[in-house]
Amino acid sequence: MPILRLEMHPGRTLEQKRSFVQEATRVAVETLKCPPESVDIVITEVSRDAWAKSGKLLADG
């Protein structure tokens, strides 16, 4: 069973998330030759004050 994990900043609409998981599931089924029922997708939203890049919090600009 494939489990796809996506981490992103908050702000996407429910419709954007719905569209993303539909398309990601379609591609996983096509590529991995598995039934759609076996594909799990977990979306975790991480705020900019809890995400750092190059030694700086993204919340710091």
Tab-separated table of C-alpha atoms in Angstrom:
chain	number	residue	atom	x	y	z
A	1	MET	CA	0.000	0.000	0.000
A	2	PRO	CA	1.594	3.263	-1.060
A	3	ILE	CA	1.439	6.082	1.474
A	4	LEU	CA	2.164	9.515	0.037
A	5	ARG	CA	3.047	12.238	2.541
A	6	LEU	CA	2.922	15.902	1.606
A	7	GLU	CA	4.038	18.741	3.835
A	8	MET	CA	3.096	22.256	2.832
A	9	HIS	CA	2.280	25.660	4.228
A	10	PRO	CA	-1.345	26.357	5.143
A	11	GLY	CA	-3.483	28.301	2.718
A	12	ARG	CA	-4.639	25.868	0.044
A	13	THR	CA	-8.383	25.544	-0.350
A	14	LEU	CA	-10.264	22.328	0.218
A	15	GLU	CA	-10.885	22.191	-3.537
A	16	GLN	CA	-7.136	22.471	-4.262
A	17	LYS	CA	-6.407	19.646	-1.821
A	18	ARG	CA	-9.221	17.552	-3.279
A	19	SER	CA	-7.873	18.058	-6.797
A	20	PHE	CA	-4.331	17.258	-5.681
A	21	VAL	CA	-5.232	13.967	-3.982
A	22	GLN	CA	-7.351	12.869	-6.948
A	23	GLU	CA	-4.501	13.507	-9.375
A	24	ALA	CA	-1.804	12.035	-7.108
A	25	THR	CA	-3.915	8.909	-6.642
A	26	ARG	CA	-4.429	8.595	-10.398
A	27	VAL	CA	-0.678	8.835	-11.044
A	28	ALA	CA	0.172	6.380	-8.253
A	29	VAL	CA	-2.330	3.840	-9.629
A	30	GLU	CA	-1.005	4.264	-13.163
A	31	THR	CA	2.671	4.109	-12.184
A	32	LEU	CA	2.587	1.508	-9.416
A	33	LYS	CA	-0.155	-0.672	-10.933
A	34	CYS	CA	-2.141	-0.753	-7.711
A	35	PRO	CA	-5.843	-0.253	-6.955
A	36	PRO	CA	-6.895	3.260	-5.915
A	37	GLU	CA	-8.206	1.852	-2.638
A	38	SER	CA	-4.642	1.014	-1.632
A	39	VAL	CA	-3.336	4.597	-1.987
A	40	ASP	CA	-3.246	6.710	1.182
A	41	ILE	CA	-2.287	10.385	1.122
A	42	VAL	CA	-1.486	12.389	4.251
A	43	ILE	CA	-1.351	16.184	3.979
A	44	THR	CA	0.383	17.945	6.852
A	45	GLU	CA	0.215	21.713	7.019
A	46	VAL	CA	3.228	23.309	8.675
A	47	SER	CA	3.159	27.000	9.549
A	48	ARG	CA	5.984	29.257	8.433
A	49	ASP	CA	7.105	29.702	12.043
A	50	ALA	CA	7.756	25.958	12.246
A	51	TRP	CA	9.621	25.636	8.925
A	52	ALA	CA	13.221	26.685	8.377
A	53	LYS	CA	15.462	26.867	5.327
A	54	SER	CA	19.148	27.768	5.246
A	55	GLY	CA	19.199	28.313	8.983
A	56	LYS	CA	16.309	30.797	9.054
A	57	LEU	CA	12.662	30.431	9.924
A	58	LEU	CA	10.510	31.200	6.919
A	59	ALA	CA	8.417	33.429	9.180
A	60	ASP	CA	11.457	35.723	9.449
A	61	GLY	CA	11.235	36.554	5.789
